[in-house]
């Protein structure tokens, strides 16, 4: 099939079914697999230990987990002043560790590694309410951004029914957000500030591609006249902007893929948990901008026109 002759309107039901299935899969995965909340949202304790000599990180982590009876997250941290490597242990727990539990853990580690001079550098209990408040503020920010997008699109594309175009665009953005959330759930990435950063980035990326399509619709409506079928106008507009959308997506996705490969080979999980969901979100944004926003808007416009015609009759 030659580029520029794809009938997106004809295949819109397929696109809608695929998207609905993905949303249902997201909800089921969140219930069945569960959401991995980071310490800042679930609460817990962060303990930093210094040591001397050679000490295997994996063995150290197993020792901590064996004493606590649950899994922990271990990171290596280099002290810039001394050049020594510290181990940072993150334990997710609603109540955190009490002073007695912290002392017992330190004694257990010291007993396991008597020749490594284990010392407690710092202990921080994380209150989950701080993370919850931050998450609520982020949701408010996303909601306000979505409303402003609707208002902007409604004003800029008022000649072609801007309000409905804005609403359908936000629906497509919600679809992209669900795909990003599904990636975090299935890959067991912790829900933290990386998730918020990815969502906000995808919102800006996807809305830009959709506005390009709407801009073409506005130009083609002037060209073909208001009597032209809205489905044909939108289909032509999507095909005209398809090459640009593909080139932009391939370029940004390739950059993210390189970052993912480097982060994976170097074992930098914090970067991987940002870059890989962003890569999936970029692909989802391309799909929603091309296959969802326009067809959804056409479906609404036809439904509204049919109701208006029936009311007059």
PDB file of C-alpha atoms in Angstrom:
ATOM      1  CA  UNK A   1       0.000   0.000   0.000  1.00  0.00           C
ATOM      2  CA  UNK A   2       1.429   3.347  -0.997  1.00  0.00           C
ATOM      3  CA  UNK A   3       1.924   5.934   1.707  1.00  0.00           C
ATOM      4  CA  UNK A   4      -0.874   8.469   1.439  1.00  0.00           C
ATOM      5  CA  UNK A   5      -3.602   5.994   0.487  1.00  0.00           C
ATOM      6  CA  UNK A   6      -4.243   4.367   3.874  1.00  0.00           C
ATOM      7  CA  UNK A   7      -7.946   4.396   4.750  1.00  0.00           C
ATOM      8  CA  UNK A   8      -7.874   5.180   8.463  1.00  0.00           C
ATOM      9  CA  UNK A   9     -11.625   5.772   8.620  1.00  0.00           C
ATOM     10  CA  UNK A  10     -12.382   2.333   7.212  1.00  0.00           C
ATOM     11  CA  UNK A  11     -10.222   0.643   9.855  1.00  0.00           C
ATOM     12  CA  UNK A  12     -11.297   2.829  12.782  1.00  0.00           C
ATOM     13  CA  UNK A  13     -13.255   0.027  14.485  1.00  0.00           C
ATOM     14  CA  UNK A  14     -10.119  -2.095  14.544  1.00  0.00           C
ATOM     15  CA  UNK A  15      -8.164   0.754  16.143  1.00  0.00           C
ATOM     16  CA  UNK A  16     -10.888   1.308  18.731  1.00  0.00           C
ATOM     17  CA  UNK A  17     -11.042  -2.391  19.646  1.00  0.00           C
ATOM     18  CA  UNK A  18      -7.246  -2.615  19.979  1.00  0.00           C
ATOM     19  CA  UNK A  19      -7.179   0.435  22.247  1.00  0.00           C
ATOM     20  CA  UNK A  20     -10.069  -0.829  24.386  1.00  0.00           C
ATOM     21  CA  UNK A  21      -8.303  -4.192  24.778  1.00  0.00           C
ATOM     22  CA  UNK A  22      -5.106  -2.424  25.868  1.00  0.00           C
ATOM     23  CA  UNK A  23      -6.996  -0.355  28.437  1.00  0.00           C
ATOM     24  CA  UNK A  24      -8.716  -3.479  29.795  1.00  0.00           C
ATOM     25  CA  UNK A  25      -5.328  -5.243  29.908  1.00  0.00           C
ATOM     26  CA  UNK A  26      -3.937  -2.309  31.885  1.00  0.00           C
ATOM     27  CA  UNK A  27      -6.702  -2.492  34.471  1.00  0.00           C
ATOM     28  CA  UNK A  28      -6.453  -6.280  34.784  1.00  0.00           C
ATOM     29  CA  UNK A  29      -2.663  -6.130  35.101  1.00  0.00           C
ATOM     30  CA  UNK A  30      -2.895  -3.525  37.849  1.00  0.00           C
ATOM     31  CA  UNK A  31      -5.280  -5.806  39.780  1.00  0.00           C
ATOM     32  CA  UNK A  32      -3.659  -9.186  39.089  1.00  0.00           C
ATOM     33  CA  UNK A  33       0.048  -8.327  38.880  1.00  0.00           C
ATOM     34  CA  UNK A  34      -0.157  -5.358  41.217  1.00  0.00           C
ATOM     35  CA  UNK A  35       1.416  -1.908  41.153  1.00  0.00           C
ATOM     36  CA  UNK A  36       4.977  -1.554  42.401  1.00  0.00           C
ATOM     37  CA  UNK A  37       4.952   1.651  44.411  1.00  0.00           C
ATOM     38  CA  UNK A  38       8.280   3.278  45.164  1.00  0.00           C
ATOM     39  CA  UNK A  39       9.343   4.088  48.694  1.00  0.00           C
ATOM     40  CA  UNK A  40       8.350   7.734  48.337  1.00  0.00           C
ATOM     41  CA  UNK A  41       4.702   6.711  47.793  1.00  0.00           C
ATOM     42  CA  UNK A  42       4.560   3.599  50.011  1.00  0.00           C
ATOM     43  CA  UNK A  43       6.845   4.760  52.790  1.00  0.00           C
ATOM     44  CA  UNK A  44       9.763   2.936  54.361  1.00  0.00           C
ATOM     45  CA  UNK A  45      13.355   3.330  55.509  1.00  0.00           C
ATOM     46  CA  UNK A  46      16.553   4.264  53.684  1.00  0.00           C
ATOM     47  CA  UNK A  47      19.769   3.104  55.394  1.00  0.00           C
ATOM     48  CA  UNK A  48      23.266   4.046  54.223  1.00  0.00           C
ATOM     49  CA  UNK A  49      26.251   1.900  55.282  1.00  0.00           C
ATOM     50  CA  UNK A  50      29.950   2.532  54.822  1.00  0.00           C
ATOM     51  CA  UNK A  51      32.503  -0.265  54.658  1.00  0.00           C
ATOM     52  CA  UNK A  52      36.176  -0.946  54.101  1.00  0.00           C
ATOM     53  CA  UNK A  53      37.839  -3.546  51.912  1.00  0.00           C
ATOM     54  CA  UNK A  54      36.137  -5.667  49.260  1.00  0.00           C
ATOM     55  CA  UNK A  55      32.460  -6.402  49.816  1.00  0.00           C
ATOM     56  CA  UNK A  56      30.174  -8.104  47.305  1.00  0.00           C
ATOM     57  CA  UNK A  57      26.967  -6.081  46.793  1.00  0.00           C
ATOM     58  CA  UNK A  58      24.791  -9.108  45.984  1.00  0.00           C
ATOM     59  CA  UNK A  59      25.927 -10.945  49.130  1.00  0.00           C
ATOM     60  CA  UNK A  60      25.379  -7.840  51.223  1.00  0.00           C
ATOM     61  CA  UNK A  61      21.829  -7.506  49.873  1.00  0.00           C
ATOM     62  CA  UNK A  62      21.076 -11.186  50.599  1.00  0.00           C
ATOM     63  CA  UNK A  63      22.294 -10.753  54.166  1.00  0.00           C
ATOM     64  CA  UNK A  64      19.984  -7.784  54.716  1.00  0.00           C
ATOM     65  CA  UNK A  65      17.019  -9.581  53.123  1.00  0.00           C
ATOM     66  CA  UNK A  66      17.633 -12.734  55.150  1.00  0.00           C
ATOM     67  CA  UNK A  67      17.553 -10.749  58.402  1.00  0.00           C
ATOM     68  CA  UNK A  68      14.502  -8.646  57.517  1.00  0.00           C
ATOM     69  CA  UNK A  69      12.605 -11.449  55.807  1.00  0.00           C
ATOM     70  CA  UNK A  70      11.666  -9.312  52.792  1.00  0.00           C
ATOM     71  CA  UNK A  71      13.227  -7.966  49.610  1.00  0.00           C
ATOM     72  CA  UNK A  72      15.104  -4.670  49.621  1.00  0.00           C
ATOM     73  CA  UNK A  73      16.619  -2.408  47.000  1.00  0.00           C
ATOM     74  CA  UNK A  74      20.386  -1.901  47.103  1.00  0.00           C
ATOM     75  CA  UNK A  75      22.305   0.909  45.405  1.00  0.00           C
ATOM     76  CA  UNK A  76      25.965   1.776  45.412  1.00  0.00           C
ATOM     77  CA  UNK A  77      26.809   5.367  46.303  1.00  0.00           C
ATOM     78  CA  UNK A  78      30.254   6.923  45.973  1.00  0.00           C
ATOM     79  CA  UNK A  79      31.351   9.399  48.619  1.00  0.00           C
ATOM     80  CA  UNK A  80      32.872  12.294  46.654  1.00  0.00           C
ATOM     81  CA  UNK A  81      34.951  13.489  49.599  1.00  0.00           C
ATOM     82  CA  UNK A  82      36.548  10.152  50.521  1.00  0.00           C
ATOM     83  CA  UNK A  83      36.095   8.192  47.281  1.00  0.00           C
ATOM     84  CA  UNK A  84      34.684   5.266  49.257  1.00  0.00           C
ATOM     85  CA  UNK A  85      31.640   3.290  48.137  1.00  0.00           C
ATOM     86  CA  UNK A  86      28.619   3.203  50.417  1.00  0.00           C
ATOM     87  CA  UNK A  87      25.653   0.843  50.167  1.00  0.00           C
ATOM     88  CA  UNK A  88      22.174   2.402  50.286  1.00  0.00           C
ATOM     89  CA  UNK A  89      19.446  -0.008  51.375  1.00  0.00           C
ATOM     90  CA  UNK A  90      15.821   0.983  50.616  1.00  0.00           C
ATOM     91  CA  UNK A  91      13.102  -0.897  52.453  1.00  0.00           C
ATOM     92  CA  UNK A  92       9.441  -0.248  51.588  1.00  0.00           C
ATOM     93  CA  UNK A  93       7.235  -0.468  54.657  1.00  0.00           C
ATOM     94  CA  UNK A  94       4.305   1.601  55.869  1.00  0.00           C
ATOM     95  CA  UNK A  95       5.746   1.971  59.388  1.00  0.00           C
ATOM     96  CA  UNK A  96       9.464   1.824  58.545  1.00  0.00           C
ATOM     97  CA  UNK A  97      12.039   0.361  60.896  1.00  0.00           C
ATOM     98  CA  UNK A  98      12.059   1.172  64.592  1.00  0.00           C
ATOM     99  CA  UNK A  99      15.283   2.085  66.399  1.00  0.00           C
ATOM    100  CA  UNK A 100      15.529  -1.431  67.852  1.00  0.00           C
ATOM    101  CA  UNK A 101      15.050  -3.014  64.408  1.00  0.00           C
ATOM    102  CA  UNK A 102      17.674  -0.694  62.908  1.00  0.00           C
ATOM    103  CA  UNK A 103      20.137  -1.659  65.640  1.00  0.00           C
ATOM    104  CA  UNK A 104      19.421  -5.360  65.195  1.00  0.00           C
ATOM    105  CA  UNK A 105      19.991  -5.085  61.438  1.00  0.00           C
ATOM    106  CA  UNK A 106      23.298  -3.281  61.939  1.00  0.00           C
ATOM    107  CA  UNK A 107      24.432  -5.947  64.438  1.00  0.00           C
ATOM    108  CA  UNK A 108      23.504  -8.713  61.979  1.00  0.00           C
ATOM    109  CA  UNK A 109      25.464  -7.076  59.148  1.00  0.00           C
ATOM    110  CA  UNK A 110      28.480  -6.414  61.404  1.00  0.00           C
ATOM    111  CA  UNK A 111      28.454 -10.033  62.528  1.00  0.00           C
ATOM    112  CA  UNK A 112      28.278 -11.258  58.925  1.00  0.00           C
ATOM    113  CA  UNK A 113      31.171  -9.023  57.824  1.00  0.00           C
ATOM    114  CA  UNK A 114      33.404  -8.496  60.866  1.00  0.00           C
ATOM    115  CA  UNK A 115      36.461  -7.555  58.813  1.00  0.00           C
ATOM    116  CA  UNK A 116      34.828  -4.839  56.698  1.00  0.00           C
ATOM    117  CA  UNK A 117      34.258  -2.171  59.325  1.00  0.00           C
ATOM    118  CA  UNK A 118      30.540  -1.770  58.662  1.00  0.00           C
ATOM    119  CA  UNK A 119      29.201   1.543  59.986  1.00  0.00           C
ATOM    120  CA  UNK A 120      25.800   3.215  59.721  1.00  0.00           C
ATOM    121  CA  UNK A 121      26.183   6.542  57.925  1.00  0.00           C
ATOM    122  CA  UNK A 122      22.533   7.644  57.945  1.00  0.00           C
ATOM    123  CA  UNK A 123      19.004   6.355  58.484  1.00  0.00           C
ATOM    124  CA  UNK A 124      15.942   8.075  57.034  1.00  0.00           C
ATOM    125  CA  UNK A 125      12.330   7.072  57.532  1.00  0.00           C
ATOM    126  CA  UNK A 126      10.188   8.123  54.567  1.00  0.00           C
ATOM    127  CA  UNK A 127       6.646   9.264  55.274  1.00  0.00           C
ATOM    128  CA  UNK A 128       4.268   8.045  52.523  1.00  0.00           C
ATOM    129  CA  UNK A 129       1.992  11.058  52.995  1.00  0.00           C
ATOM    130  CA  UNK A 130       4.650  13.302  51.428  1.00  0.00           C
ATOM    131  CA  UNK A 131       4.736  11.174  48.297  1.00  0.00           C
ATOM    132  CA  UNK A 132       0.940  10.942  48.212  1.00  0.00           C
ATOM    133  CA  UNK A 133       0.647  14.725  48.425  1.00  0.00           C
ATOM    134  CA  UNK A 134       3.187  15.098  45.615  1.00  0.00           C
ATOM    135  CA  UNK A 135       1.248  12.579  43.496  1.00  0.00           C
ATOM    136  CA  UNK A 136      -2.032  14.439  44.071  1.00  0.00           C
ATOM    137  CA  UNK A 137      -0.437  17.720  43.043  1.00  0.00           C
ATOM    138  CA  UNK A 138       0.887  16.064  39.879  1.00  0.00           C
ATOM    139  CA  UNK A 139      -2.589  14.754  39.057  1.00  0.00           C
ATOM    140  CA  UNK A 140      -3.986  18.259  39.533  1.00  0.00           C
ATOM    141  CA  UNK A 141      -1.277  19.622  37.230  1.00  0.00           C
ATOM    142  CA  UNK A 142      -2.090  17.010  34.553  1.00  0.00           C
ATOM    143  CA  UNK A 143      -5.822  17.782  34.847  1.00  0.00           C
ATOM    144  CA  UNK A 144      -5.246  21.510  34.483  1.00  0.00           C
ATOM    145  CA  UNK A 145      -2.944  20.884  31.509  1.00  0.00           C
ATOM    146  CA  UNK A 146      -5.633  18.729  29.849  1.00  0.00           C
ATOM    147  CA  UNK A 147      -8.273  21.428  30.358  1.00  0.00           C
ATOM    148  CA  UNK A 148      -5.976  24.090  28.933  1.00  0.00           C
ATOM    149  CA  UNK A 149      -5.331  21.851  25.918  1.00  0.00           C
ATOM    150  CA  UNK A 150      -9.064  21.552  25.305  1.00  0.00           C
ATOM    151  CA  UNK A 151      -9.518  25.327  25.554  1.00  0.00           C
ATOM    152  CA  UNK A 152      -6.546  25.992  23.264  1.00  0.00           C
ATOM    153  CA  UNK A 153      -7.691  23.511  20.609  1.00  0.00           C
ATOM    154  CA  UNK A 154     -11.281  24.751  20.877  1.00  0.00           C
ATOM    155  CA  UNK A 155     -10.138  28.330  20.192  1.00  0.00           C
ATOM    156  CA  UNK A 156      -7.548  27.586  17.516  1.00  0.00           C
ATOM    157  CA  UNK A 157      -9.734  25.162  15.557  1.00  0.00           C
ATOM    158  CA  UNK A 158     -13.121  26.742  16.255  1.00  0.00           C
ATOM    159  CA  UNK A 159     -13.988  26.702  12.514  1.00  0.00           C
ATOM    160  CA  UNK A 160     -14.006  22.900  12.475  1.00  0.00           C
ATOM    161  CA  UNK A 161     -15.678  22.196  15.825  1.00  0.00           C
ATOM    162  CA  UNK A 162     -12.787  22.812  18.148  1.00  0.00           C
ATOM    163  CA  UNK A 163     -14.431  21.748  21.416  1.00  0.00           C
ATOM    164  CA  UNK A 164     -15.119  18.217  20.239  1.00  0.00           C
ATOM    165  CA  UNK A 165     -11.650  18.036  18.661  1.00  0.00           C
ATOM    166  CA  UNK A 166     -10.078  19.041  21.977  1.00  0.00           C
ATOM    167  CA  UNK A 167     -12.066  16.503  23.982  1.00  0.00           C
ATOM    168  CA  UNK A 168     -11.213  13.661  21.581  1.00  0.00           C
ATOM    169  CA  UNK A 169      -7.564  14.695  21.739  1.00  0.00           C
ATOM    170  CA  UNK A 170      -7.590  14.426  25.538  1.00  0.00           C
ATOM    171  CA  UNK A 171      -9.241  10.989  25.275  1.00  0.00           C
ATOM    172  CA  UNK A 172      -6.335   9.892  23.057  1.00  0.00           C
ATOM    173  CA  UNK A 173      -3.873  11.331  25.587  1.00  0.00           C
ATOM    174  CA  UNK A 174      -5.519   9.311  28.360  1.00  0.00           C
ATOM    175  CA  UNK A 175      -4.994   6.247  26.167  1.00  0.00           C
ATOM    176  CA  UNK A 176      -1.259   7.063  25.960  1.00  0.00           C
ATOM    177  CA  UNK A 177      -1.097   7.493  29.732  1.00  0.00           C
ATOM    178  CA  UNK A 178      -2.692   4.075  30.232  1.00  0.00           C
ATOM    179  CA  UNK A 179      -0.107   2.469  27.931  1.00  0.00           C
ATOM    180  CA  UNK A 180       2.719   4.080  29.912  1.00  0.00           C
ATOM    181  CA  UNK A 181       1.135   2.851  33.152  1.00  0.00           C
ATOM    182  CA  UNK A 182       0.842  -0.663  31.668  1.00  0.00           C
ATOM    183  CA  UNK A 183       4.571  -0.578  30.857  1.00  0.00           C
ATOM    184  CA  UNK A 184       5.431   0.310  34.456  1.00  0.00           C
ATOM    185  CA  UNK A 185       3.189  -2.477  35.784  1.00  0.00           C
ATOM    186  CA  UNK A 186       4.372  -5.259  33.463  1.00  0.00           C
ATOM    187  CA  UNK A 187       8.065  -4.339  33.713  1.00  0.00           C
ATOM    188  CA  UNK A 188       7.750  -3.987  37.501  1.00  0.00           C
ATOM    189  CA  UNK A 189       9.192  -0.501  37.416  1.00  0.00           C
ATOM    190  CA  UNK A 190       8.361   1.371  40.642  1.00  0.00           C
ATOM    191  CA  UNK A 191       5.767   4.127  40.367  1.00  0.00           C
ATOM    192  CA  UNK A 192       7.733   7.227  41.344  1.00  0.00           C
ATOM    193  CA  UNK A 193       8.620  10.656  39.994  1.00  0.00           C
ATOM    194  CA  UNK A 194       9.901   8.971  36.815  1.00  0.00           C
ATOM    195  CA  UNK A 195       6.317   7.948  36.039  1.00  0.00           C
ATOM    196  CA  UNK A 196       5.097  11.525  36.400  1.00  0.00           C
ATOM    197  CA  UNK A 197       7.953  12.817  34.221  1.00  0.00           C
ATOM    198  CA  UNK A 198       7.203  10.265  31.470  1.00  0.00           C
ATOM    199  CA  UNK A 199       3.478  11.064  31.482  1.00  0.00           C
ATOM    200  CA  UNK A 200       4.049  14.821  31.230  1.00  0.00           C
ATOM    201  CA  UNK A 201       6.588  14.315  28.425  1.00  0.00           C
ATOM    202  CA  UNK A 202       4.221  12.080  26.451  1.00  0.00           C
ATOM    203  CA  UNK A 203       1.346  14.528  26.868  1.00  0.00           C
ATOM    204  CA  UNK A 204       3.396  17.277  25.242  1.00  0.00           C
ATOM    205  CA  UNK A 205       4.768  14.993  22.540  1.00  0.00           C
ATOM    206  CA  UNK A 206       1.440  13.445  21.543  1.00  0.00           C
ATOM    207  CA  UNK A 207      -0.566  16.688  21.557  1.00  0.00           C
ATOM    208  CA  UNK A 208       1.935  18.240  19.153  1.00  0.00           C
ATOM    209  CA  UNK A 209       1.429  15.468  16.575  1.00  0.00           C
ATOM    210  CA  UNK A 210      -2.350  15.664  16.928  1.00  0.00           C
ATOM    211  CA  UNK A 211      -2.408  19.432  16.436  1.00  0.00           C
ATOM    212  CA  UNK A 212      -0.500  18.982  13.166  1.00  0.00           C
ATOM    213  CA  UNK A 213      -3.291  16.676  11.942  1.00  0.00           C
ATOM    214  CA  UNK A 214      -6.007  19.128  13.022  1.00  0.00           C
ATOM    215  CA  UNK A 215      -4.160  21.936  11.273  1.00  0.00           C
ATOM    216  CA  UNK A 216      -4.228  19.941   8.035  1.00  0.00           C
ATOM    217  CA  UNK A 217      -7.948  19.278   8.546  1.00  0.00           C
ATOM    218  CA  UNK A 218      -8.591  23.007   8.826  1.00  0.00           C
ATOM    219  CA  UNK A 219      -6.630  23.726   5.648  1.00  0.00           C
ATOM    220  CA  UNK A 220      -8.289  20.911   3.690  1.00  0.00           C
ATOM    221  CA  UNK A 221     -11.744  22.011   4.775  1.00  0.00           C
ATOM    222  CA  UNK A 222     -11.047  25.402   3.207  1.00  0.00           C
ATOM    223  CA  UNK A 223      -9.737  23.663   0.117  1.00  0.00           C
ATOM    224  CA  UNK A 224     -12.559  21.139  -0.388  1.00  0.00           C
ATOM    225  CA  UNK A 225     -15.406  23.171   1.135  1.00  0.00           C
ATOM    226  CA  UNK A 226     -17.792  22.406   3.960  1.00  0.00           C
ATOM    227  CA  UNK A 227     -19.865  20.054   1.779  1.00  0.00           C
ATOM    228  CA  UNK A 228     -16.999  17.557   1.582  1.00  0.00           C
ATOM    229  CA  UNK A 229     -17.371  14.432   3.705  1.00  0.00           C
ATOM    230  CA  UNK A 230     -15.670  14.992   7.054  1.00  0.00           C
ATOM    231  CA  UNK A 231     -14.299  11.451   7.035  1.00  0.00           C
ATOM    232  CA  UNK A 232     -12.580  11.967   3.677  1.00  0.00           C
ATOM    233  CA  UNK A 233     -11.154  15.316   4.803  1.00  0.00           C
ATOM    234  CA  UNK A 234      -9.707  13.860   8.009  1.00  0.00           C
ATOM    235  CA  UNK A 235      -8.398  10.768   6.224  1.00  0.00           C
ATOM    236  CA  UNK A 236      -6.621  12.939   3.650  1.00  0.00           C
ATOM    237  CA  UNK A 237      -5.197  15.149   6.402  1.00  0.00           C
ATOM    238  CA  UNK A 238      -3.811  12.188   8.363  1.00  0.00           C
ATOM    239  CA  UNK A 239      -2.154  10.778   5.251  1.00  0.00           C
ATOM    240  CA  UNK A 240      -0.618  14.156   4.430  1.00  0.00           C
ATOM    241  CA  UNK A 241       0.966  14.448   7.877  1.00  0.00           C
ATOM    242  CA  UNK A 242       1.839  10.752   8.195  1.00  0.00           C
ATOM    243  CA  UNK A 243       5.379  11.007   6.810  1.00  0.00           C
ATOM    244  CA  UNK A 244       6.234  13.842   9.191  1.00  0.00           C
ATOM    245  CA  UNK A 245       4.821  11.940  12.162  1.00  0.00           C
ATOM    246  CA  UNK A 246       6.724   8.780  11.212  1.00  0.00           C
ATOM    247  CA  UNK A 247      10.033  10.603  10.790  1.00  0.00           C
ATOM    248  CA  UNK A 248       9.654  12.392  14.120  1.00  0.00           C
ATOM    249  CA  UNK A 249       8.692   9.185  15.913  1.00  0.00           C
ATOM    250  CA  UNK A 250      11.533   7.141  14.405  1.00  0.00           C
ATOM    251  CA  UNK A 251      14.090   9.805  15.328  1.00  0.00           C
ATOM    252  CA  UNK A 252      13.003  10.197  18.950  1.00  0.00           C
ATOM    253  CA  UNK A 253      12.333   6.468  19.431  1.00  0.00           C
ATOM    254  CA  UNK A 254      15.815   5.611  18.135  1.00  0.00           C
ATOM    255  CA  UNK A 255      17.393   8.016  20.620  1.00  0.00           C
ATOM    256  CA  UNK A 256      15.388   6.474  23.474  1.00  0.00           C
ATOM    257  CA  UNK A 257      16.308   2.960  22.318  1.00  0.00           C
ATOM    258  CA  UNK A 258      20.016   3.794  22.469  1.00  0.00           C
ATOM    259  CA  UNK A 259      19.582   5.175  26.000  1.00  0.00           C
ATOM    260  CA  UNK A 260      17.699   2.007  27.006  1.00  0.00           C
ATOM    261  CA  UNK A 261      20.490  -0.228  25.676  1.00  0.00           C
ATOM    262  CA  UNK A 262      23.197   1.755  27.469  1.00  0.00           C
ATOM    263  CA  UNK A 263      21.209   1.827  30.729  1.00  0.00           C
ATOM    264  CA  UNK A 264      20.538  -1.915  30.488  1.00  0.00           C
ATOM    265  CA  UNK A 265      24.156  -2.861  29.804  1.00  0.00           C
ATOM    266  CA  UNK A 266      25.428  -0.532  32.544  1.00  0.00           C
ATOM    267  CA  UNK A 267      22.762  -1.611  35.013  1.00  0.00           C
ATOM    268  CA  UNK A 268      21.432   1.916  35.586  1.00  0.00           C
ATOM    269  CA  UNK A 269      17.873   1.033  36.576  1.00  0.00           C
ATOM    270  CA  UNK A 270      16.836   4.609  37.359  1.00  0.00           C
ATOM    271  CA  UNK A 271      17.501   5.684  33.752  1.00  0.00           C
ATOM    272  CA  UNK A 272      16.015   2.503  32.277  1.00  0.00           C
ATOM    273  CA  UNK A 273      12.769   2.990  34.231  1.00  0.00           C
ATOM    274  CA  UNK A 274      12.455   6.400  32.570  1.00  0.00           C
ATOM    275  CA  UNK A 275      13.753   5.759  29.045  1.00  0.00           C
ATOM    276  CA  UNK A 276      11.912   2.498  28.266  1.00  0.00           C
ATOM    277  CA  UNK A 277       8.409   3.692  29.308  1.00  0.00           C
ATOM    278  CA  UNK A 278       9.121   6.894  27.392  1.00  0.00           C
ATOM    279  CA  UNK A 279      10.010   4.824  24.311  1.00  0.00           C
ATOM    280  CA  UNK A 280       6.719   2.921  24.580  1.00  0.00           C
ATOM    281  CA  UNK A 281       4.869   6.178  25.199  1.00  0.00           C
ATOM    282  CA  UNK A 282       6.363   7.730  22.050  1.00  0.00           C
ATOM    283  CA  UNK A 283       5.112   4.786  19.988  1.00  0.00           C
ATOM    284  CA  UNK A 284       1.710   4.981  21.696  1.00  0.00           C
ATOM    285  CA  UNK A 285       1.579   8.718  20.998  1.00  0.00           C
ATOM    286  CA  UNK A 286       2.197   8.112  17.300  1.00  0.00           C
ATOM    287  CA  UNK A 287      -0.546   5.481  17.233  1.00  0.00           C
ATOM    288  CA  UNK A 288      -3.095   7.658  19.054  1.00  0.00           C
ATOM    289  CA  UNK A 289      -2.335  10.760  16.975  1.00  0.00           C
ATOM    290  CA  UNK A 290      -2.702   8.893  13.691  1.00  0.00           C
ATOM    291  CA  UNK A 291      -5.255   6.175  14.437  1.00  0.00           C
ATOM    292  CA  UNK A 292      -7.379   7.510  17.306  1.00  0.00           C
ATOM    293  CA  UNK A 293      -7.686  11.300  17.505  1.00  0.00           C
ATOM    294  CA  UNK A 294      -8.984  11.846  13.975  1.00  0.00           C
ATOM    295  CA  UNK A 295     -11.293   8.800  13.764  1.00  0.00           C
ATOM    296  CA  UNK A 296     -12.702   9.532  17.244  1.00  0.00           C
ATOM    297  CA  UNK A 297     -13.445  13.110  16.229  1.00  0.00           C
ATOM    298  CA  UNK A 298     -15.098  12.018  12.960  1.00  0.00           C
ATOM    299  CA  UNK A 299     -17.225   9.489  14.865  1.00  0.00           C
ATOM    300  CA  UNK A 300     -18.391  12.206  17.250  1.00  0.00           C
ATOM    301  CA  UNK A 301     -19.052  14.702  14.459  1.00  0.00           C
ATOM    302  CA  UNK A 302     -21.163  12.195  12.543  1.00  0.00           C
ATOM    303  CA  UNK A 303     -23.052  11.238  15.676  1.00  0.00           C
ATOM    304  CA  UNK A 304     -23.727  14.890  16.506  1.00  0.00           C
ATOM    305  CA  UNK A 305     -24.823  15.620  12.922  1.00  0.00           C
ATOM    306  CA  UNK A 306     -27.174  12.622  12.947  1.00  0.00           C
ATOM    307  CA  UNK A 307     -28.759  13.777  16.220  1.00  0.00           C
ATOM    308  CA  UNK A 308     -29.132  17.300  14.908  1.00  0.00           C
ATOM    309  CA  UNK A 309     -30.764  16.019  11.721  1.00  0.00           C
ATOM    310  CA  UNK A 310     -33.128  13.776  13.670  1.00  0.00           C
ATOM    311  CA  UNK A 311     -34.107  16.676  15.930  1.00  0.00           C
ATOM    312  CA  UNK A 312     -35.020  18.827  12.920  1.00  0.00           C
ATOM    313  CA  UNK A 313     -37.028  15.989  11.388  1.00  0.00           C
TER     314      UNK A 313
END
